[in-house]
mmCIF file of C-alpha atoms in Angstrom:
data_model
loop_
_atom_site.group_PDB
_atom_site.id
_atom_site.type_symbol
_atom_site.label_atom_id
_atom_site.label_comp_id
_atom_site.label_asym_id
_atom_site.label_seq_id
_atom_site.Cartn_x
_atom_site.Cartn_y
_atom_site.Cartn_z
ATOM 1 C CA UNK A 1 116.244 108.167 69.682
ATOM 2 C CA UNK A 2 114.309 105.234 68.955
ATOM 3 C CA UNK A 3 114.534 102.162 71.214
ATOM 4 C CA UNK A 4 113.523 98.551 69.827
ATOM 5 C CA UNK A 5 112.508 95.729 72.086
ATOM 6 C CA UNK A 6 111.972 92.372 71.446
ATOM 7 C CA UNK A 7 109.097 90.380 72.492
ATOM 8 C CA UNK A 8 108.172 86.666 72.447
ATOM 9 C CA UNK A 9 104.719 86.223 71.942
ATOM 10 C CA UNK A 10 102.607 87.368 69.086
ATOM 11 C CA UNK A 11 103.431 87.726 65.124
ATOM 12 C CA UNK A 12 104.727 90.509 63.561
ATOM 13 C CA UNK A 13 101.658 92.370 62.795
ATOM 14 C CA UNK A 14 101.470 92.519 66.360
ATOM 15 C CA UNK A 15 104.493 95.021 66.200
ATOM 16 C CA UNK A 16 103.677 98.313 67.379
ATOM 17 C CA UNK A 17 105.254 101.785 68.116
ATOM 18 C CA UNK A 18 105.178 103.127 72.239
ATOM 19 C CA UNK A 19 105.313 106.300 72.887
ATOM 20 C CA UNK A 20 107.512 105.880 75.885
ATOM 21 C CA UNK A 21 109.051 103.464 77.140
ATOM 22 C CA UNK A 22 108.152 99.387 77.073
ATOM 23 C CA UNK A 23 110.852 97.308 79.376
ATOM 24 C CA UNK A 24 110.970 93.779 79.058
ATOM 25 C CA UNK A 25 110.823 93.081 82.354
ATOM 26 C CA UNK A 26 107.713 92.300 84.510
ATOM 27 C CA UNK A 27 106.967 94.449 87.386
ATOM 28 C CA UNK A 28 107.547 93.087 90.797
ATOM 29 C CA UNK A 29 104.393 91.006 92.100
ATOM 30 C CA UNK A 30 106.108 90.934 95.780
ATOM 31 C CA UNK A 31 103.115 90.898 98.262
ATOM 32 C CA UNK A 32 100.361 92.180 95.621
ATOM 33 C CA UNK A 33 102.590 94.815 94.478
ATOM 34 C CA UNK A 34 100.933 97.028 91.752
ATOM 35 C CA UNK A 35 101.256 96.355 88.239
ATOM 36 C CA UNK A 36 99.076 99.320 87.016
ATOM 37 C CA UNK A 37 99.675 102.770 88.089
ATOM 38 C CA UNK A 38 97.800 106.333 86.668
ATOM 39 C CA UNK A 39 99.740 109.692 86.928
ATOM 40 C CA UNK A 40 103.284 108.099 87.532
ATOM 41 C CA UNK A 41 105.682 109.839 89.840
ATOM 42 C CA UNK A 42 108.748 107.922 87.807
ATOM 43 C CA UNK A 43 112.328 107.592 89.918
ATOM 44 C CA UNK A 44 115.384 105.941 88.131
ATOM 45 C CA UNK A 45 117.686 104.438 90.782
ATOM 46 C CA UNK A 46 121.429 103.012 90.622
ATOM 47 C CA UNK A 47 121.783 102.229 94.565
ATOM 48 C CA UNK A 48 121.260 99.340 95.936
ATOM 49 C CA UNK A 49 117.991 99.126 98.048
ATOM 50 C CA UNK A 50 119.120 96.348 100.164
ATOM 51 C CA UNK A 51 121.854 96.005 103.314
ATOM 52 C CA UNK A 52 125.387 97.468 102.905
ATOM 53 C CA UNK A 53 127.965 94.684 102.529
ATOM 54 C CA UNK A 54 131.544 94.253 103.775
ATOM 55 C CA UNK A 55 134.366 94.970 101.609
ATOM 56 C CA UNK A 56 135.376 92.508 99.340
ATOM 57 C CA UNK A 57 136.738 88.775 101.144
ATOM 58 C CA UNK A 58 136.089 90.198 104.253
ATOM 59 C CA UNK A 59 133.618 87.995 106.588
ATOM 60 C CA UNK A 60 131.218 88.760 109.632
ATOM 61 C CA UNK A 61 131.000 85.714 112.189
ATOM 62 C CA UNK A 62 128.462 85.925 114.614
ATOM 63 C CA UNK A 63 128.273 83.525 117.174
ATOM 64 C CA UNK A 64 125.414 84.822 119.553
ATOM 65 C CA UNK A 65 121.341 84.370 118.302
ATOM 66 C CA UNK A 66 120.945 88.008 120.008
ATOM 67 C CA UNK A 67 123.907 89.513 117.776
ATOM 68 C CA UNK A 68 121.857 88.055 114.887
ATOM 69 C CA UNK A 69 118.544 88.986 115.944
ATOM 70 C CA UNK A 70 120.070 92.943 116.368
ATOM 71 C CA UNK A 71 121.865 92.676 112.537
ATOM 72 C CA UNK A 72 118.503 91.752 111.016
ATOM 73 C CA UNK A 73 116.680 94.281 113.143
ATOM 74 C CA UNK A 74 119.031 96.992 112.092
ATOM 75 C CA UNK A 75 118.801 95.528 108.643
ATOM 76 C CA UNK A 76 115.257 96.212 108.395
ATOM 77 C CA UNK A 77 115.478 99.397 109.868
ATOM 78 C CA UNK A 78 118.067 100.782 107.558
ATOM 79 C CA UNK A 79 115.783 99.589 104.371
ATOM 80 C CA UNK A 80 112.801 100.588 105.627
ATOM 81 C CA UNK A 81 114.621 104.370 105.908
ATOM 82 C CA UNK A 82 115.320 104.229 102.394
ATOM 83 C CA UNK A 83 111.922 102.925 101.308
ATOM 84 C CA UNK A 84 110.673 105.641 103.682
ATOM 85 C CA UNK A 85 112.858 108.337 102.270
ATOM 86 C CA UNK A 86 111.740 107.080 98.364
ATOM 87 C CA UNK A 87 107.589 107.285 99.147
ATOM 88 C CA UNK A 88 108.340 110.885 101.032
ATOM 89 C CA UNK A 89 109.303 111.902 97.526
ATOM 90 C CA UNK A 90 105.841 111.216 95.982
ATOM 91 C CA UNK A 91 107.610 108.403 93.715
ATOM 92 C CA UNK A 92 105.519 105.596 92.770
ATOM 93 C CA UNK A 93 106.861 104.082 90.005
ATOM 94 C CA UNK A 94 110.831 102.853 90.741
ATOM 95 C CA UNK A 95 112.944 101.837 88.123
ATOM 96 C CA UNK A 96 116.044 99.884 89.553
ATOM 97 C CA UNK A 97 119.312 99.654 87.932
ATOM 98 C CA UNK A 98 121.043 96.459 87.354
ATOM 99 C CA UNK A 99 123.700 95.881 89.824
ATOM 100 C CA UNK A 100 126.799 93.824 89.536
ATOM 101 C CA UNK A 101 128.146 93.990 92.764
ATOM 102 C CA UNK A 102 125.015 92.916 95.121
ATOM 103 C CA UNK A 103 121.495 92.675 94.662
ATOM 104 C CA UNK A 104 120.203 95.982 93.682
ATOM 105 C CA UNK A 105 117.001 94.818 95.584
ATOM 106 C CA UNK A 106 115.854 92.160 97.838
ATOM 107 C CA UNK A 107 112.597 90.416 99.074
ATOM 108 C CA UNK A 108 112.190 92.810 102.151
ATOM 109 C CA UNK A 109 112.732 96.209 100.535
ATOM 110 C CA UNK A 110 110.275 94.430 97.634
ATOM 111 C CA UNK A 111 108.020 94.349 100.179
ATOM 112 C CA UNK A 112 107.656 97.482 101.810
ATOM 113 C CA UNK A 113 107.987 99.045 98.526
ATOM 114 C CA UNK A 114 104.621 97.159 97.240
ATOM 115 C CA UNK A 115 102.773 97.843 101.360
ATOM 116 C CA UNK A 116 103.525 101.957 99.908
ATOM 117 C CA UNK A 117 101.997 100.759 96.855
ATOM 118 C CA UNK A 118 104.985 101.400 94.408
ATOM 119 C CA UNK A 119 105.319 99.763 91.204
ATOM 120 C CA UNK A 120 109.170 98.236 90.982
ATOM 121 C CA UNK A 121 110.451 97.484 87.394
ATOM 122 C CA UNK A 122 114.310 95.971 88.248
ATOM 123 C CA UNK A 123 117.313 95.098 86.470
ATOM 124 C CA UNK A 124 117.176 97.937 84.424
ATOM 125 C CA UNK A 125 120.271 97.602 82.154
ATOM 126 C CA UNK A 126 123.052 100.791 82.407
ATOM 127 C CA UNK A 127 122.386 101.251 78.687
ATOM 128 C CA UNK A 128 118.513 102.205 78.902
ATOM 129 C CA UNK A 129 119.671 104.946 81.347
ATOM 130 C CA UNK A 130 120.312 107.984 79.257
ATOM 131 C CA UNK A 131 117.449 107.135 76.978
ATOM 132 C CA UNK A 132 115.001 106.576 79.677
ATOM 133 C CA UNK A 133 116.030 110.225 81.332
ATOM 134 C CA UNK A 134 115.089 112.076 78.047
ATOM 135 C CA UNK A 135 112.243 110.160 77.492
ATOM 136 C CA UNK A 136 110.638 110.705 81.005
ATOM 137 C CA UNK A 137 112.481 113.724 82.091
ATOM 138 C CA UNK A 138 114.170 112.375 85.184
ATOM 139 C CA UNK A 139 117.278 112.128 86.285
ATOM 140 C CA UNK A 140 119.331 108.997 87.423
ATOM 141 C CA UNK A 141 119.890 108.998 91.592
ATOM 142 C CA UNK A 142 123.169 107.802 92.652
ATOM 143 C CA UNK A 143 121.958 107.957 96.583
ATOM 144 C CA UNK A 144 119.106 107.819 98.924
ATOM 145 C CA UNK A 145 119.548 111.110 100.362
ATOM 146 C CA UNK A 146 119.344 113.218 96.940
ATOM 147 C CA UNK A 147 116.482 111.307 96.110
ATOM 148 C CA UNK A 148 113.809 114.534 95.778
ATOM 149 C CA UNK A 149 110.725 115.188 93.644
ATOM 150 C CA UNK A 150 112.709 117.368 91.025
ATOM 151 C CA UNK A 151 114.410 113.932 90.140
ATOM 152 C CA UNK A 152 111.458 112.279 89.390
ATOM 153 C CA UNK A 153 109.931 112.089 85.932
ATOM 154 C CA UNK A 154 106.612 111.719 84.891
ATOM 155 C CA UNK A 155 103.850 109.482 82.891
ATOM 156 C CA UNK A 156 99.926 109.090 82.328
ATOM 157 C CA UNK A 157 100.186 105.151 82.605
ATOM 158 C CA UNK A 158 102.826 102.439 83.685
ATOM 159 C CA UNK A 159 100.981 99.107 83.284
ATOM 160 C CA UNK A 160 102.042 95.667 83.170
ATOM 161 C CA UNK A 161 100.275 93.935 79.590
ATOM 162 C CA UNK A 162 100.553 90.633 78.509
ATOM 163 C CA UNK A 163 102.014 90.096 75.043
ATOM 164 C CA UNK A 164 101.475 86.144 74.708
ATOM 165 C CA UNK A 165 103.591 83.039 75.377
ATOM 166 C CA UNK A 166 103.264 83.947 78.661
ATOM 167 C CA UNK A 167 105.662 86.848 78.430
ATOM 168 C CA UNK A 168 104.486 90.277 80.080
ATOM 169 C CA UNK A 169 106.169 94.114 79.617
ATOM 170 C CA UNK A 170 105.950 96.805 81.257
ATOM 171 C CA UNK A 171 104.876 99.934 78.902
ATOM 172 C CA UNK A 172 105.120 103.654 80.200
ATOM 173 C CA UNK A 173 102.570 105.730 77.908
ATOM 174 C CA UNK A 174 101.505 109.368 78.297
ATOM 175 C CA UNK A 175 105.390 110.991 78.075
ATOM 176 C CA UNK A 176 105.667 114.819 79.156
ATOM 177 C CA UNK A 177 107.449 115.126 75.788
ATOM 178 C CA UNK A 178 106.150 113.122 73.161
ATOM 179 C CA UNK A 179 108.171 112.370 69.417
ATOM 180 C CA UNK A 180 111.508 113.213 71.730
ATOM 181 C CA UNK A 181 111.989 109.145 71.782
ATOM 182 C CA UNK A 182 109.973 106.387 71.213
ATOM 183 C CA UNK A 183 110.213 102.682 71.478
ATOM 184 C CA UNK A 184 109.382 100.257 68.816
ATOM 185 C CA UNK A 185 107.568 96.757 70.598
ATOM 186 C CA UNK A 186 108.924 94.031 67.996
ATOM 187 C CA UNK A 187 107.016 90.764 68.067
ATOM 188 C CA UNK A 188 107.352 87.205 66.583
ATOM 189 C CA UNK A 189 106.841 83.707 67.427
ATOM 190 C CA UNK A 190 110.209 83.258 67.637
ATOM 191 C CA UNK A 191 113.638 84.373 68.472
ATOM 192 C CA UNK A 192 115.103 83.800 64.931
ATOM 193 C CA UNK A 193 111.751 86.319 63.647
ATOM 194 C CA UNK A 194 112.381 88.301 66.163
ATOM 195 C CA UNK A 195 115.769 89.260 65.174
ATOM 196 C CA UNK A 196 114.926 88.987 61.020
ATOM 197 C CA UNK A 197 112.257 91.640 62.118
ATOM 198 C CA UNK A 198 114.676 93.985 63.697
#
C-alpha cells in the first residue's frame, strides 16, 4: 500500500513521504479554475464528461448552420446537466479517469466545472484507481446518475505545489484514514536519478 511517484525537479533530499495521495498531474487552470481547495468533497470518475459520440466509423453530416447551431446547443446543455448533477453532490474536488475511447473531458465541461469552483485533476491512470479508493474512501462512478455524496471521499487539503523545473503535483493531505496507504514523492534532477532512487 505504498505508492511512489516520480518527480522532476529537486534532489533527492527533497524526497518526502505524503500521507495521501500526490498525482503527477497539474490541476486544470481552465478559466481560473482552483488549484487549492480546504475540506475536499473528493469524486473519482470513469465517464466521460464531454458529448456522446457515434458508434465506431459511423459519421454525422450536417449541411444546415441551424442543424449545427441546435447540436452545439444541445451539446452544452447535456454537459452542463452532468456538471450540474456533479456540484448537486457537494463534490469539489474531481478526479477524471483516463479515457481511451474519447476525451474523458473537454474545454467546455472544464469550464463550467472551474465557474462551480471545482478543482479537476485528469487523466488519472486505471491503475491509481483501487489505491486511490482506499486511500480516500470513495468509490469509483461509472455514471452521472449514481453520482451521490456517499461516493465521495474526503480530504483536509488538495493543493497544487510546485516541485521545481517547472513541474507542479497535485498532493491530497489530511486522509480520513491515515497509515492505510501512503505515497512516497521521489525527486531528482533527472530521469536516470529518478529511477536509481526508486
Amino acid at each position: 500500500n505504498i505508492k511512489i511517484v516520480k518527480a522532476l525537479g529537486g534532489t533527492i533530499d527533497d524526497t518526502e513521504m505524503v500521507e495521501g495521495l500526490c498525482f503527477t498531474k497539474k490541476a486544470s487552470h481552465t478559466a481560473g479554475a482552483p488549484t487549492r481547495v480546504a475540506n475536499a468533497k473528493i469524486g473519482l470518475i470513469q465517464f466521460c464528461l464531454s458529448a456522446p459520440k457515434t458508434d465506431i466509423e459511423n459519421t454525422v453530416v450536417v449541411s444546415e448552420y441551424s442543424q449545427m447551431d441546435r447540436i452545439l446547443r444541445e451539446e452544452r446543455k447535456y454537459i452542463l446537466q452532468m456538471c450540474k448533477k456533479i456540484q448537486k453532490s457537494g463534490c469539489n474536488v474531481l478526479l477524471i479517469q483516463k479515457s481511451i475511447l474519447r476525451d474523458a473531458v473537454n474545454d467546455l465541461s472544464l469550464h463550467f466545472l472551474s465557474k462551480m469552483k471545482i478543482l479537476v485533476v485528469k487523466d488519472v491512470e486505471r491503475d491509481d484507481i483501487e489505491f486511490i479508493s482506499k486511500t480516500l474512501g470513495c468509490k469509483p462512478i461509472a455514471h452521472v446518475d449514481s453520482f451521490t455524496p456517499d461516493k465521495l471521499g474526503s480530504a483536509e487539503l488538495v493543493e497544487e505545489t510546485d516541485v521545481g523545473a517547472g513541474n507542479r503535483v497535485v498532493k491530497i493531505t489530511g486522509v480520513p484514514n491515515p497509515g492505510r496507504t501512503v505515497s512516497v514523492l521521489v525527486r531528482g534532477s533527472n530521469k536516470l536519478v529518478l529511477d536509481e532512487a526508486d
